[in-house]
Each structure stands twice: as structure tokens, then as C-alpha cells.
Amino acid sequence: MQDFIDDLKIKEILDRAARPERSRVEEIIAKARELKGISPEETALLLQTEDEELIDMIWATARQIKQAIYGNRLVLFAPLYIANYCSNDCLYCGFRRSNKELTRVALTMEQIASEVRVLEREGHKRLLMLCGEHPSRSSLDYFIEAIETAYGVKTEKGGEIRRINAEIAPLGVPEFKRLKAAKIGTYVLFQETYHHETYQQMHPTGPKADFAWRVTAMHRAQDAGIDDVGIGALFGLHDYKYEVLGLLFHALQLEKDCGVGPHTISIPRLEPAMNAPAAIRPPHPVSDHDFKKLVAILRLSVPYTGIILSTRETPAIRNKVFNLGVSQISAGSRTNPGGYQEDSSEGFRAAQFNLGDTRTPDEVICDITTMGHIPSFCTACYRLGRTGRDFMKLAKPGLIQKFCRTNAILTFKEYLLDYASSSTRMAGEERISRLVEETPNARTRQTISRRLTKMEKGQRDMYV
Ligand code: SF4
């Protein structure tokens, strides 16, 4: 598998799209409303649009698409950093090998289990497990043992982790097969930047310096049978318009070669990190306005790919972009291994980057509920084998919605019964009652009501 990102082609597409005609932009927005996605050339025309009226139309369309495909759901997860040793020297990362001030940690299995207990007691069911890239301190054996450990942790009230997504350095097909056998959900890997020259500057040494090995990782994961993959770019390293097209070309290549595009796209923006020059002074900072714009345009370009927003962003920005197409969010995150157990005033000494949203998961859940979203802890598709192409077959005709909405309500109820503070419970119960009333199909309404009653009587882990 060869590197398929063509810098020149992306640059030409962006140059050709400069100063787009209003009528053409309106046509593309209308096409996007059909929920079939738009091409890189069309995406470039939207990216080059500076007319605020048209940008308002892009935002409105992104909201419509988000509603049509995902409804008000926001799926919650927590990142779990297990080790911060790293043999790379990425200029934007606190874990980089030349950061001598970082407290290096590789959690033991007992420490990992303790972290997971904390997360389960906060109500989390879905983790993203991560570590630095280091041959001995973050080996695949270690990572797989950590996954097994985390799945094995059970706490009171049926607390358990039901899906672990994995973010680990690119592997070969045999190693990806081992990762699949460990029952991961999505394999997540960010290209960081799709611009080759910037990539070389940002990754001066270590195995990560190999752009092609990284950009083809998702193809190898698919070859190994991992059909849910998540791509991402770290916004701020290069021109954001270029990165959006890079993500799109990556998605299209996967669709062409593997029959299914990425399950998710992550859109982290650079945040300050200890002794990481590119994070302290981003080479191409992305303003809040442009960030909103890029989220909305991605929603129009790849409507069926989930968009993940992390706690790098502040609550104010998070609240603004949820409606524009975000479908998954982290909450209560720590980016230092061991950070969930300790009171983290010293945690920054071991952290990958600083956080913009430091609220507890319960505070986030209360806020998003009040704003009209439905917090979801659903893991049903993964557990029922609705992944990859099978997932898309259901998602594209709009069938997945019918499972997702019900499962969001049921898993939210589980959270309210077992983990919520009294104010969150009050807001949540009110929201669930309204959602049940608003359920258009009478049979679905009855099913949800019956299951909610069973949950009140003690039953758990119900999904369709
Ligand atoms: S970004 Fe990843 S690979 Fe690079 S230094 Fe940080 S942990 Fe290591």
C-alpha cells in the first residue's frame, strides 16, 4: 500500500476554489442537504467561502444534517492514558522524548484497574485507551494486557467497560489481528498533518517520522478485520483547509479500497503542552470561527462519519459546535497516566497536553441535557456486530437512528439511576419523559417505557 496523499493536487484544488461564486456555493449546500456527501472539489469551494451569509447557511445545513442522521445524541467516552514513555519527538506533544521534565509513567495492571474503577464509578462504559510509542514500555503485549485488564474490571451497580477503542502507533497486519482479537471497538490513529513537509518538520525522529507507514495504517487495520477505524488531524500544524481535504482524501481512499470509510473523524486543535514548541506557538492557529466552519463543512462532506470532540476545547466552544455535527465527546478527561485516581494538581507534569474543559462528567452531562442533547453511553452496535459495512448499510438509509435514539435513552436512564447527582437526575428524568412522549411510533414508545420500568426495578444493560 502506497502513500496516497498528493500535496500538489490538494493545493491545486484549493487554489482553483479561491473566491467561489455565490450561486455555486448555494448549489453545493443544496446538494449536501441530500445527505450523500460532497466531493473534495466541492468541499474546497465551501472552505474558501468567506461570505458570512453563506457561512451561516453552511452552519444551518450542518445542524440539519446532524439532526437528520444523529438526532440530539452525544455519545460519551473517557480517554485512558496508560503510559507516557515515547521514542518519538513530536514537536507538539508533552510526551516527546526530549521533554526531560515530564514525569514518565507506565501504569501497572493494578494501577490500570484502579483507573478503570474510577471511570466506571463516574458512569463511563466506553474508553479510548492510549499510550506513547515505545518498544518496551508501551509494547503491544502490554497494551493488550491493559485492554484485558480494563474489560475485566467490574464495580458495584453493574459498573463495567463495554467498549474499548484503541489509539496505538501503527502496526502491521499480524499485530492488528492481535488487537482485533483483544476485542477493541474502533482503531483510532491521527495522521496529525496530511501535509508532507509539515509532517517531516513536526516528527524529526523516531518511527513516527514515516508518513507513509502511518497514512496506510487504516488499510492494514481493515486487512486485519478491524472494520471500524477513526482518523483525525491535529488542527494548528498546517492550513486547516488543507487538513480538511487531507481527511477527506483519506476517507475516500478507504471507501474505495476497503468498501467502507472511517467510522469517526477527530478534530483536535493544538493545546499548550509542556516543552512542546509547536503546541505553545501553533504554526497555523485556527480561530474559533474557522474551527466552527471546519466542523460544519466536515459534517456536509462526510455526513455518516461520526465527529469526535475532545476536552481540549473549552465548554463555550464545545457548546457551540455540538449542534454543528459532533456525535461523540469525551468528558472528565485526564491526559496523564494515573490521572483519574490522583488529585491532579501535579498531573500536568505527566500530561500530554492541557485541557480546555475540566468539568466533571456529571457537570458535562447536566449541561448538555439542559441544552437539549441526549447523553448516550450506548455500545450496542459494536456488541451486536453492527460495524464497518454493516453499520453503514443501516446508517445510510436512516435505519440506525431508530436503534440509537432508543439506546441513548436507555443508557442515559442507567446513568441517572446509578451515577447522577440529584440535579442531573432531575434534569435527566424530565428530558427522558419528554423524549418518550415525543416518540412518534407507538410500538417503540411502549418498548422504551417497558424497558425504563424494568430498569427502575433493577434490570441493566438493555439495548436494541
Ligand atoms: S504525539 Fe504520540 S508519538 Fe508523538 S511524542 Fe506524543 S506520544 Fe509520542
Tab-separated table of N, CA, C and O and ligand atoms in Angstrom, residues 86-90 92-97 131-133 192 203 208 352, ligand 1:
chain	number	residue	atom	x	y	z
A	86	CYS	N	7.897	7.590	25.335
A	86	CYS	CA	7.758	7.676	23.884
A	86	CYS	C	9.115	7.822	23.219
A	86	CYS	O	9.980	8.554	23.704
A	87	SER	N	9.296	7.126	22.114
A	87	SER	CA	10.571	7.223	21.401
A	87	SER	C	10.492	8.220	20.250
A	87	SER	O	11.449	8.381	19.507
A	88	ASN	N	9.341	8.867	20.097
A	88	ASN	CA	9.221	9.916	19.079
A	88	ASN	C	9.490	11.283	19.709
A	88	ASN	O	9.565	11.407	20.935
A	89	ASP	N	9.575	12.280	18.851
A	89	ASP	CA	9.892	13.607	19.379
A	89	ASP	C	8.965	14.672	18.766
A	89	ASP	O	9.418	15.766	18.407
A	90	CYS	N	7.694	14.338	18.664
A	90	CYS	CA	6.724	15.233	18.013
A	90	CYS	C	6.747	16.615	18.684
A	90	CYS	O	6.599	16.707	19.911
A	92	TYR	N	4.789	18.916	19.083
A	92	TYR	CA	3.580	19.463	19.713
A	92	TYR	C	3.141	18.674	20.946
A	92	TYR	O	2.083	18.941	21.488
A	93	CYS	N	3.937	17.697	21.370
A	93	CYS	CA	3.436	16.753	22.371
A	93	CYS	C	4.295	16.763	23.635
A	93	CYS	O	5.527	16.724	23.567
A	94	GLY	N	3.628	16.780	24.777
A	94	GLY	CA	4.337	16.758	26.057
A	94	GLY	C	5.054	15.439	26.323
A	94	GLY	O	5.989	15.382	27.118
A	95	PHE	N	4.645	14.360	25.644
A	95	PHE	CA	5.282	13.048	25.856
A	95	PHE	C	6.589	12.895	25.061
A	95	PHE	O	7.258	11.883	25.174
A	96	ARG	N	6.926	13.884	24.226
A	96	ARG	CA	8.085	13.737	23.325
A	96	ARG	C	9.349	13.374	24.100
A	96	ARG	O	9.558	13.825	25.235
A	97	ARG	N	10.181	12.579	23.471
A	97	ARG	CA	11.332	12.003	24.190
A	97	ARG	C	12.272	13.074	24.743
A	97	ARG	O	12.918	12.874	25.775
A	131	CYS	N	-1.471	5.268	24.568
A	131	CYS	CA	-0.145	5.343	25.188
A	131	CYS	C	0.826	5.952	24.193
A	131	CYS	O	0.491	6.112	23.015
A	132	GLY	N	2.024	6.293	24.654
A	132	GLY	CA	3.069	6.775	23.748
A	132	GLY	C	3.595	5.596	22.930
A	132	GLY	O	3.150	4.453	23.104
A	133	GLU	N	4.532	5.889	22.023
A	133	GLU	CA	5.091	4.816	21.187
A	133	GLU	C	6.478	4.472	21.711
A	133	GLU	O	7.415	5.265	21.571
A	192	GLU	N	-2.204	13.496	12.180
A	192	GLU	CA	-1.693	14.763	12.745
A	192	GLU	C	-1.712	15.846	11.670
A	192	GLU	O	-2.444	16.797	11.779
A	203	HIS	N	7.860	15.785	13.015
A	203	HIS	CA	8.254	14.454	13.501
A	203	HIS	C	9.693	14.181	13.073
A	203	HIS	O	9.939	13.390	12.152
A	208	LYS	N	7.734	7.447	14.089
A	208	LYS	CA	6.608	8.233	13.575
A	208	LYS	C	7.007	9.128	12.403
A	208	LYS	O	6.144	9.676	11.717
A	352	GLN	N	-0.111	14.880	28.437
A	352	GLN	CA	0.243	15.059	27.030
A	352	GLN	C	-0.013	16.496	26.575
A	352	GLN	O	0.715	17.050	25.787
B	1	SF4	S1	2.319	12.510	19.821
B	1	SF4	FE1	2.421	10.366	20.289
B	1	SF4	S2	4.209	9.691	19.204
B	1	SF4	FE2	4.418	11.889	19.341
B	1	SF4	S3	5.658	12.253	21.171
B	1	SF4	FE3	3.470	12.324	21.739
B	1	SF4	S4	3.009	10.284	22.428
B	1	SF4	FE4	4.913	10.171	21.270
